[in-house]
Coordinates of N, CA, C and O in Angstrom, one line a residue:
N261 N 0.8 -1.2 0.0 CA 0.0 0.0 0.0 C 0.8 1.3 0.0 O 0.3 2.3 0.2
R262 N 2.1 1.2 -0.2 CA 3.0 2.3 -0.2 C 2.7 3.3 -1.3 O 2.5 2.9 -2.5
V263 N 2.6 4.6 -0.9 CA 2.4 5.7 -1.9 C 3.7 6.5 -1.8 O 4.0 7.0 -0.7
N264 N 4.4 6.7 -2.9 CA 5.6 7.6 -3.0 C 5.3 8.8 -3.8 O 4.8 8.8 -4.9
V265 N 5.6 10.0 -3.2 CA 5.6 11.2 -3.9 C 7.0 11.8 -3.8 O 7.4 12.2 -2.7
T266 N 7.8 11.8 -4.9 CA 9.2 12.2 -4.8 C 9.5 13.1 -6.0 O 8.9 13.1 -7.1
N267 N 10.5 14.0 -5.8 CA 11.1 14.8 -6.8 C 10.1 15.6 -7.6 O 10.1 15.7 -8.8
S268 N 9.1 16.2 -6.9 CA 8.1 17.0 -7.5 C 8.1 18.4 -7.0 O 8.6 18.7 -6.0
Y269 N 7.4 19.3 -7.7 CA 7.3 20.7 -7.3 C 5.8 21.1 -7.2 O 5.0 20.9 -8.2
F270 N 5.3 21.4 -6.0 CA 3.9 21.8 -5.8 C 3.9 23.3 -5.5 O 4.7 23.8 -4.6
H271 N 3.0 24.1 -6.1 CA 3.1 25.5 -5.9 C 1.7 26.2 -6.3 O 0.9 25.6 -7.0
D272 N 1.5 27.4 -5.7 CA 0.4 28.3 -6.0 C -0.9 27.6 -5.9 O -1.7 27.6 -6.8
A273 N -1.2 27.0 -4.8 CA -2.5 26.4 -4.5 C -3.4 27.3 -3.7 O -3.1 27.7 -2.6
G274 N -4.6 27.6 -4.2 CA -5.6 28.4 -3.5 C -5.2 29.9 -3.5 O -4.2 30.3 -4.1
T275 N -6.2 30.7 -2.9 CA -5.9 32.1 -2.8 C -6.0 32.4 -1.3 O -6.9 31.9 -0.6
V276 N -5.2 33.3 -0.8 CA -5.1 33.6 0.6 C -6.4 34.2 1.1 O -6.9 33.8 2.2
T277 N -7.0 35.1 0.4 CA -8.2 35.8 1.0 C -9.5 35.0 0.8 O -10.4 35.2 1.6
T278 N -9.6 34.2 -0.2 CA -10.9 33.6 -0.4 C -11.0 32.0 -0.3 O -11.9 31.5 0.2
E279 N -9.9 31.3 -0.7 CA -10.0 29.9 -0.7 C -8.6 29.3 -0.4 O -7.9 29.1 -1.4
G280 N -8.3 29.0 0.9 CA -7.0 28.4 1.2 C -7.0 27.0 0.7 O -8.0 26.3 0.6
S281 N -5.8 26.5 0.3 CA -5.7 25.1 -0.3 C -4.4 24.5 0.1 O -3.4 25.1 0.1
D282 N -4.6 23.2 0.5 CA -3.4 22.4 0.8 C -2.8 22.0 -0.6 O -3.5 21.8 -1.6
C283 N -1.4 21.9 -0.6 CA -0.8 21.4 -1.9 C -0.9 19.9 -2.0 O -1.1 19.4 -3.0
L284 N -0.6 19.2 -0.9 CA -0.6 17.7 -0.9 C -1.3 17.3 0.4 O -0.8 17.5 1.5
Y285 N -2.5 16.6 0.3 CA -3.2 16.1 1.4 C -3.5 14.6 1.2 O -4.0 14.2 0.2
F286 N -3.0 13.8 2.2 CA -3.2 12.4 2.0 C -3.4 11.7 3.3 O -3.2 12.3 4.4
S287 N -3.9 10.5 3.2 CA -4.2 9.7 4.4 C -4.0 8.2 4.0 O -4.3 7.8 2.9
G288 N -3.7 7.4 5.0 CA -3.5 6.0 4.7 C -2.3 5.4 5.4 O -1.9 5.9 6.5
Q289 N -1.7 4.4 4.8 CA -0.6 3.7 5.5 C 0.6 3.8 4.5 O 0.5 3.7 3.3
E290 N 1.8 3.8 5.1 CA 3.1 3.8 4.4 C 3.1 4.9 3.3 O 3.3 4.6 2.1
L291 N 2.9 6.1 3.7 CA 3.0 7.2 2.8 C 4.4 7.8 2.8 O 4.9 8.1 3.9
N292 N 5.0 8.1 1.7 CA 6.4 8.5 1.6 C 6.4 9.8 0.8 O 6.2 9.8 -0.4
V293 N 6.7 11.0 1.4 CA 6.9 12.2 0.7 C 8.3 12.7 0.9 O 8.6 13.2 2.0
Q294 N 9.1 12.6 -0.2 CA 10.5 13.0 0.0 C 11.0 13.7 -1.3 O 10.6 13.5 -2.4
H295 N 12.0 14.6 -1.0 CA 12.7 15.3 -2.1 C 11.8 16.1 -3.0 O 12.0 16.1 -4.2
N296 N 10.9 16.8 -2.4 CA 9.9 17.7 -3.1 C 10.2 19.2 -2.7 O 10.8 19.5 -1.7
R297 N 9.6 20.1 -3.6 CA 9.6 21.5 -3.3 C 8.1 22.0 -3.2 O 7.3 21.6 -4.0
F298 N 7.9 22.8 -2.2 CA 6.5 23.3 -2.0 C 6.6 24.9 -1.8 O 7.4 25.3 -1.0
S299 N 5.8 25.6 -2.6 CA 5.8 27.1 -2.4 C 4.4 27.6 -2.8 O 3.7 27.1 -3.7
G300 N 4.0 28.6 -2.1 CA 2.7 29.3 -2.4 C 1.5 28.5 -2.1 O 0.4 28.7 -2.6
C301 N 1.6 27.5 -1.2 CA 0.4 26.7 -0.8 C -0.3 27.6 0.3 O 0.3 27.9 1.3
T302 N -1.5 28.0 0.1 CA -2.2 29.0 0.9 C -2.7 28.4 2.2 O -3.0 29.1 3.2
D303 N -2.8 27.1 2.3 CA -3.2 26.4 3.6 C -2.0 25.7 4.0 O -1.0 26.3 4.3
T304 N -2.0 24.3 4.0 CA -0.8 23.5 4.4 C -0.2 22.9 3.2 O -0.9 22.3 2.4
A305 N 1.1 22.9 3.2 CA 1.8 22.3 2.0 C 1.7 20.8 2.0 O 1.3 20.2 1.0
T306 N 2.0 20.1 3.1 CA 1.9 18.7 3.2 C 1.1 18.3 4.4 O 1.5 18.6 5.6
V307 N 0.0 17.6 4.2 CA -0.9 17.1 5.3 C -1.0 15.6 5.3 O -1.3 15.0 4.2
C308 N -0.7 14.9 6.4 CA -0.9 13.5 6.6 C -1.9 13.4 7.7 O -1.7 13.5 8.8
E309 N -3.2 13.1 7.3 CA -4.3 13.1 8.2 C -4.7 11.7 8.5 O -4.9 10.8 7.6
A310 N -4.9 11.4 9.7 CA -5.4 10.1 10.1 C -6.9 9.9 9.7 O -7.7 10.8 9.8
S311 N -7.2 8.7 9.1 CA -8.5 8.5 8.6 C -9.1 7.1 9.1 O -10.2 6.8 9.1
S312 N -8.2 6.3 9.7 CA -8.6 4.9 10.1 C -9.1 5.0 11.5 O -8.6 5.6 12.4
T313 N -10.2 4.2 11.7 CA -10.8 4.0 13.1 C -10.5 2.6 13.6 O -10.9 2.3 14.7
N314 N -9.7 1.9 12.8 CA -9.4 0.5 13.1 C -8.1 0.4 13.8 O -7.0 0.7 13.2
G315 N -8.1 0.0 15.1 CA -6.8 0.0 15.9 C -5.8 -1.0 15.3 O -4.6 -0.8 15.5
A316 N -6.2 -2.0 14.6 CA -5.3 -2.9 13.9 C -4.7 -2.4 12.6 O -3.7 -2.9 12.1
L317 N -5.4 -1.4 12.1 CA -4.9 -0.7 10.8 C -4.9 0.8 10.9 O -5.7 1.5 10.2
P318 N -4.1 1.3 11.8 CA -4.1 2.8 12.0 C -3.5 3.5 10.7 O -2.8 2.9 9.9
S319 N -3.8 4.8 10.6 CA -3.1 5.6 9.5 C -1.7 5.7 10.1 O -1.5 6.4 11.1
D320 N -0.7 5.1 9.4 CA 0.6 5.1 10.0 C 1.8 5.1 9.0 O 1.5 5.0 7.8
H321 N 2.9 5.3 9.6 CA 4.2 5.3 8.8 C 4.2 6.3 7.7 O 4.5 6.0 6.6
C322 N 3.8 7.5 8.0 CA 3.9 8.6 7.1 C 5.3 9.2 7.2 O 5.7 9.5 8.3
L323 N 6.0 9.2 6.2 CA 7.4 9.7 6.1 C 7.4 11.0 5.3 O 7.1 11.0 4.1
I324 N 7.7 12.1 6.0 CA 7.8 13.4 5.3 C 9.3 13.9 5.5 O 9.6 14.2 6.6
A325 N 10.1 13.8 4.5 CA 11.6 14.0 4.7 C 12.2 14.6 3.5 O 11.8 14.4 2.3
N326 N 13.2 15.4 3.8 CA 14.1 16.0 2.8 C 13.4 16.9 1.8 O 13.7 16.9 0.6
N327 N 12.4 17.6 2.2 CA 11.6 18.5 1.4 C 12.0 19.9 1.7 O 12.5 20.2 2.8
T328 N 11.7 20.8 0.7 CA 11.9 22.3 0.9 C 10.6 23.0 0.8 O 9.9 22.8 -0.1
Y329 N 10.3 23.8 1.8 CA 9.1 24.6 1.9 C 9.4 26.1 1.9 O 10.1 26.5 2.8
R330 N 8.8 26.8 1.0 CA 9.0 28.3 1.0 C 7.7 29.0 0.8 O 6.9 28.8 -0.1
G331 N 7.4 29.9 1.7 CA 6.2 30.8 1.6 C 4.9 30.1 1.6 O 4.0 30.5 0.8
N332 N 4.7 29.2 2.4 CA 3.4 28.5 2.5 C 2.6 28.9 3.8 O 3.2 29.4 4.7
G333 N 1.3 28.7 3.8 CA 0.5 29.0 5.0 C 1.0 28.2 6.2 O 1.1 28.7 7.3
Q334 N 1.3 27.0 6.0 CA 1.9 26.1 7.0 C 2.6 25.0 6.2 O 2.2 24.7 5.1
A335 N 3.8 24.5 6.7 CA 4.5 23.6 5.9 C 4.0 22.2 6.1 O 3.6 21.5 5.1
I336 N 4.1 21.6 7.3 CA 3.8 20.2 7.5 C 2.8 20.0 8.7 O 3.0 20.6 9.7
Q337 N 1.8 19.2 8.5 CA 0.9 18.9 9.5 C 0.6 17.4 9.5 O 0.2 16.8 8.5
V338 N 0.8 16.7 10.6 CA 0.5 15.3 10.8 C -0.4 15.2 12.0 O -0.1 15.7 13.1
G339 N -1.6 14.6 11.8 CA -2.5 14.6 12.9 C -3.8 13.8 12.7 O -4.0 13.2 11.7
A340 N -4.6 14.0 13.8 CA -5.9 13.4 13.8 C -6.9 14.4 14.2 O -7.0 14.8 15.4
A341 N -7.7 14.8 13.3 CA -8.8 15.8 13.6 C -10.2 15.2 13.4 O -11.2 15.7 13.7
I342 N -10.2 14.0 12.8 CA -11.5 13.3 12.5 C -11.8 12.4 13.7 O -10.9 11.7 14.1
T343 N -13.0 12.4 14.1 CA -13.4 11.7 15.3 C -13.0 10.2 15.2 O -13.2 9.5 14.2
N344 N -12.5 9.7 16.3 CA -12.1 8.3 16.5 C -11.1 7.7 15.6 O -11.0 6.5 15.3
T345 N -10.2 8.6 15.0 CA -9.1 8.1 14.2 C -7.8 7.8 14.9 O -7.6 8.4 16.0
I346 N -7.0 7.1 14.3 CA -5.7 6.6 15.0 C -4.5 6.9 14.0 O -4.6 6.5 12.8
S347 N -3.5 7.5 14.5 CA -2.3 7.8 13.7 C -1.1 7.3 14.5 O -0.9 7.7 15.7
E348 N -0.2 6.5 13.9 CA 1.0 6.0 14.6 C 2.2 6.0 13.7 O 2.1 5.8 12.5
G349 N 3.4 6.1 14.4 CA 4.6 5.8 13.7 C 5.0 6.8 12.6 O 5.6 6.3 11.6
N350 N 4.7 8.0 12.7 CA 5.0 9.0 11.7 C 6.4 9.7 11.9 O 6.8 9.9 13.0
L351 N 7.1 10.0 10.8 CA 8.4 10.6 10.9 C 8.5 11.8 10.0 O 8.1 11.8 8.8
I352 N 8.9 12.9 10.6 CA 9.1 14.2 9.9 C 10.6 14.5 10.1 O 11.0 14.8 11.2
A353 N 11.4 14.4 9.0 CA 12.8 14.5 9.1 C 13.5 15.3 8.1 O 13.1 15.2 6.9
N354 N 14.4 16.1 8.5 CA 15.4 16.8 7.6 C 14.7 17.7 6.5 O 15.2 17.7 5.4
N355 N 13.6 18.4 6.9 CA 13.0 19.3 6.0 C 13.5 20.7 6.2 O 13.9 21.0 7.4
L356 N 13.5 21.5 5.2 CA 13.9 22.9 5.3 C 12.6 23.8 5.1 O 11.9 23.7 4.1
V357 N 12.2 24.6 6.1 CA 11.0 25.4 6.1 C 11.5 26.8 6.2 O 12.0 27.3 7.2
L358 N 11.2 27.6 5.1 CA 11.6 29.0 5.1 C 10.3 29.9 4.8 O 9.5 29.6 3.9
S359 N 10.3 31.0 5.5 CA 9.4 32.1 5.2 C 7.9 31.8 5.0 O 7.3 32.2 4.1
G360 N 7.4 31.0 5.9 CA 6.0 30.6 5.9 C 5.2 31.4 6.9 O 5.9 32.1 7.8
S361 N 3.9 31.4 6.9 CA 3.2 32.2 7.9 C 2.8 31.3 9.1 O 2.6 31.9 10.2
A362 N 2.6 30.0 9.0 CA 2.3 29.1 10.1 C 1.0 29.6 10.8 O 0.9 29.3 12.0
T363 N 0.1 30.2 10.1 CA -1.1 30.7 10.8 C -2.0 29.7 11.2 O -2.8 29.8 12.1
N364 N -2.0 28.5 10.6 CA -2.9 27.4 11.0 C -2.5 26.8 12.4 O -3.3 26.4 13.1
N365 N -1.3 26.8 12.7 CA -0.8 26.1 13.9 C 0.6 26.4 14.1 O 1.0 27.1 15.0
A366 N 1.5 25.8 13.2 CA 2.9 25.9 13.3 C 3.5 25.6 12.0 O 2.8 25.0 11.1
A367 N 4.7 25.9 11.8 CA 5.4 25.5 10.5 C 5.4 24.0 10.4 O 5.1 23.4 9.4
V368 N 5.7 23.3 11.5 CA 5.6 21.8 11.6 C 4.7 21.5 12.8 O 5.0 21.9 13.9
A369 N 3.7 20.7 12.6 CA 2.7 20.4 13.6 C 2.4 18.9 13.7 O 2.1 18.3 12.6
V370 N 2.4 18.4 14.9 CA 1.9 17.0 15.1 C 0.8 17.3 16.2 O 1.1 17.8 17.3
Y371 N -0.4 16.9 15.8 CA -1.5 17.3 16.7 C -2.7 16.3 16.7 O -2.8 15.4 15.8
N372 N -3.5 16.4 17.7 CA -4.7 15.6 17.9 C -5.8 16.5 18.4 O -5.7 17.0 19.5
T373 N -6.8 16.8 17.6 CA -7.8 17.7 18.0 C -9.2 17.0 18.1 O -10.1 17.6 18.6
G374 N -9.4 15.8 17.5 CA -10.7 15.2 17.5 C -11.0 14.5 18.8 O -10.2 14.2 19.6
T375 N -12.3 14.1 18.9 CA -12.8 13.4 20.0 C -12.5 11.9 19.8 O -12.8 11.3 18.8
G376 N -11.8 11.3 20.8 CA -11.5 9.9 20.7 C -10.4 9.5 19.8 O -10.2 8.4 19.4
T377 N -9.6 10.5 19.3 CA -8.5 10.3 18.4 C -7.2 9.9 19.1 O -7.1 10.2 20.3
S378 N -6.3 9.4 18.4 CA -5.0 9.1 18.9 C -3.9 9.3 18.0 O -3.9 8.9 16.8
V379 N -2.9 10.1 18.4 CA -1.6 10.3 17.7 C -0.5 9.8 18.6 O -0.3 10.4 19.6
E380 N 0.2 8.8 18.1 CA 1.3 8.2 18.9 C 2.5 7.9 18.1 O 2.5 7.7 16.9
E381 N 3.7 7.8 18.8 CA 4.9 7.4 18.3 C 5.4 8.2 17.1 O 5.8 7.7 16.0
A382 N 5.3 9.5 17.2 CA 5.8 10.4 16.1 C 7.2 10.8 16.4 O 7.6 11.0 17.6
T383 N 8.0 11.1 15.4 CA 9.4 11.6 15.6 C 9.5 12.8 14.7 O 9.3 12.8 13.5
I384 N 10.0 14.0 15.2 CA 10.3 15.2 14.5 C 11.8 15.4 14.7 O 12.3 15.7 15.8
I385 N 12.6 15.2 13.6 CA 14.1 15.2 13.8 C 14.8 15.9 12.6 O 14.4 15.7 11.5
G386 N 15.8 16.7 13.0 CA 16.7 17.3 12.0 C 16.1 18.3 11.1 O 16.6 18.6 10.0
N387 N 14.9 18.9 11.4 CA 14.3 19.9 10.6 C 14.9 21.3 10.9 O 15.3 21.6 12.0
I388 N 14.9 22.2 9.8 CA 15.3 23.6 10.0 C 14.1 24.5 9.7 O 13.5 24.3 8.6
V389 N 13.7 25.3 10.6 CA 12.5 26.2 10.4 C 13.1 27.6 10.7 O 13.6 28.0 11.7
R390 N 12.9 28.5 9.6 CA 13.4 29.9 9.7 C 12.4 30.9 9.1 O 11.7 30.6 8.1
R391 N 12.4 32.1 9.7 CA 11.7 33.2 9.1 C 10.2 33.0 8.9 O 9.7 33.4 7.8
T392 N 9.5 32.5 9.9 CA 8.0 32.4 9.7 C 7.4 33.7 10.3 O 8.0 34.4 11.1
T393 N 6.3 34.1 9.8 CA 5.7 35.4 10.1 C 4.6 35.3 11.2 O 4.1 36.3 11.6
A394 N 4.1 34.1 11.5 CA 3.1 34.0 12.6 C 3.2 32.5 13.0 O 3.7 31.7 12.4
G395 N 2.5 32.2 14.2 CA 2.4 30.9 14.7 C 3.7 30.4 15.3 O 4.5 31.2 15.8
N396 N 3.9 29.1 15.5 CA 5.0 28.5 16.1 C 5.9 27.8 15.1 O 5.5 27.5 14.0
G397 N 7.2 27.6 15.5 CA 8.1 26.9 14.6 C 7.7 25.4 14.6 O 7.5 24.8 13.5
I398 N 7.7 24.8 15.7 CA 7.3 23.4 15.9 C 6.2 23.3 17.0 O 6.4 23.8 18.1
R399 N 5.2 22.6 16.7 CA 4.1 22.4 17.8 C 3.7 21.0 17.9 O 3.4 20.3 16.9
V400 N 3.7 20.5 19.1 CA 3.2 19.1 19.4 C 2.0 19.3 20.3 O 2.1 20.0 21.4
Q401 N 0.8 18.8 20.0 CA -0.4 19.0 20.8 C -1.2 17.7 20.9 O -1.5 17.1 19.9
N402 N -1.4 17.3 22.2 CA -2.2 16.2 22.5 C -1.8 14.9 21.8 O -2.6 14.1 21.3
A403 N -0.5 14.7 21.7 CA 0.1 13.5 21.1 C 0.9 12.8 22.1 O 1.6 13.4 22.9
D404 N 1.0 11.5 22.0 CA 1.7 10.6 23.0 C 3.0 10.0 22.4 O 3.0 9.7 21.2
H405 N 4.0 9.9 23.2 CA 5.3 9.3 22.8 C 5.8 9.9 21.6 O 6.1 9.3 20.6
V406 N 6.1 11.2 21.7 CA 6.6 12.0 20.5 C 8.1 12.4 20.9 O 8.3 12.9 22.0
S407 N 9.0 12.2 19.9 CA 10.3 12.6 20.1 C 10.6 13.8 19.2 O 10.3 13.8 18.0
V408 N 11.2 14.9 19.8 CA 11.6 16.1 19.0 C 13.1 16.2 19.2 O 13.5 16.5 20.3
I409 N 13.9 15.9 18.2 CA 15.3 15.8 18.3 C 16.1 16.6 17.3 O 15.8 16.4 16.1
G410 N 17.0 17.4 17.7 CA 18.0 18.0 16.8 C 17.4 18.9 15.7 O 18.0 19.0 14.6
N411 N 16.3 19.6 16.0 CA 15.7 20.6 15.1 C 16.3 21.9 15.3 O 16.7 22.2 16.5
R412 N 16.3 22.8 14.3 CA 16.8 24.2 14.5 C 15.7 25.1 14.1 O 15.2 25.1 13.0
V413 N 15.2 26.0 15.1 CA 14.2 26.9 14.8 C 14.7 28.3 15.2 O 15.2 28.5 16.3
R414 N 14.5 29.3 14.3 CA 14.9 30.6 14.6 C 14.2 31.6 13.7 O 13.6 31.3 12.7
S415 N 14.2 32.9 14.2 CA 13.5 34.0 13.5 C 12.0 33.7 13.3 O 11.5 33.8 12.2
I416 N 11.4 33.3 14.4 CA 9.9 33.0 14.3 C 9.2 34.3 14.9 O 9.4 34.7 16.0
A417 N 8.4 34.9 14.0 CA 7.7 36.1 14.4 C 6.3 35.8 14.9 O 5.7 34.9 14.5
G418 N 5.8 36.6 15.9 CA 4.4 36.5 16.3 C 4.1 35.5 17.4 O 3.1 35.5 18.0
N419 N 5.1 34.6 17.7 CA 4.8 33.6 18.7 C 6.1 33.0 19.2 O 7.2 33.6 18.9
V420 N 6.1 31.8 19.7 CA 7.3 31.2 20.2 C 7.9 30.2 19.2 O 7.2 29.7 18.3
G421 N 9.2 30.0 19.3 CA 9.8 29.1 18.3 C 9.3 27.7 18.3 O 9.0 27.1 17.3
A422 N 9.3 27.1 19.5 CA 8.8 25.7 19.6 C 7.8 25.7 20.8 O 8.1 26.3 21.9
I423 N 6.7 25.1 20.6 CA 5.7 24.9 21.7 C 5.3 23.5 21.8 O 5.0 22.9 20.8
F424 N 5.3 23.0 23.0 CA 5.0 21.6 23.2 C 3.8 21.6 24.2 O 3.9 21.2 25.3
G425 N 2.6 22.0 23.7 CA 1.4 22.0 24.5 C 0.8 20.7 24.5 O -0.2 20.5 23.8
N426 N 1.3 19.8 25.3 CA 0.8 18.4 25.2 C -0.4 18.1 25.9 O -1.0 17.0 25.8
D427 N -0.9 19.0 26.7 CA -2.3 18.9 27.3 C -2.6 17.5 27.9 O -3.6 16.9 27.5
G428 N -1.7 17.1 28.8 CA -2.0 15.8 29.4 C -1.5 14.5 28.7 O -1.7 13.4 29.2
A429 N -1.0 14.7 27.5 CA -0.5 13.5 26.8 C 0.8 13.0 27.5 O 1.4 13.7 28.4
Q430 N 1.2 11.8 27.1 CA 2.3 11.2 27.8 C 3.6 11.2 27.0 O 3.6 11.1 25.8
Q431 N 4.7 11.3 27.7 CA 6.0 11.0 27.2 C 6.4 11.8 25.9 O 6.4 11.3 24.8
L432 N 6.6 13.1 26.1 CA 7.2 13.9 25.0 C 8.7 14.0 25.3 O 9.1 14.4 26.3
Y433 N 9.4 13.6 24.3 CA 10.9 13.6 24.4 C 11.5 14.8 23.6 O 11.2 14.9 22.4
V434 N 12.3 15.6 24.2 CA 12.9 16.7 23.5 C 14.4 16.5 23.8 O 14.8 16.5 24.9
G435 N 15.2 16.5 22.7 CA 16.6 16.3 22.9 C 17.5 16.6 21.7 O 17.0 17.0 20.7
K436 N 18.8 16.3 21.8 CA 19.7 16.5 20.8 C 19.9 15.2 19.9 O 19.7 14.2 20.4
A437 N 20.2 15.4 18.7 CA 20.5 14.3 17.8 C 21.7 13.5 18.3 O 22.6 14.0 18.9

């Protein structure tokens, strides 16, 4: 079931004032997004959304790595916003995020906002986030067993560089690579 999206250029999706749009929105298992460029996505450039409600078949193993993001509404979002969905084992690694607004949440976000949802075992490692104009650099919200390792966040306007508002979730690891 692996889906690979590699060596592509996604740009100019939606309009800021009337219709925001994700450049790449996907859900499922074993999704691989690597070595792409994203610019001008008015909502989120890359979204990996949990859709499975089956504990034996969670939306999992989403790999978002080695991509470049410039001037997007938000760069990367991995999470569960749909009621009773499950997301596990996702990796966000070695991405370069420049000059985005992050107004949705953060330049890089791992989150769980739905009722009865679960986001677990995510790793955010080796990403560089610079010059965003709003929001957070990296945000982890309501997710369990998340590792945040060796990322570099700087020049974040309007909020804090990294926020880990885990709201009662368990085992958030923050450390060096």
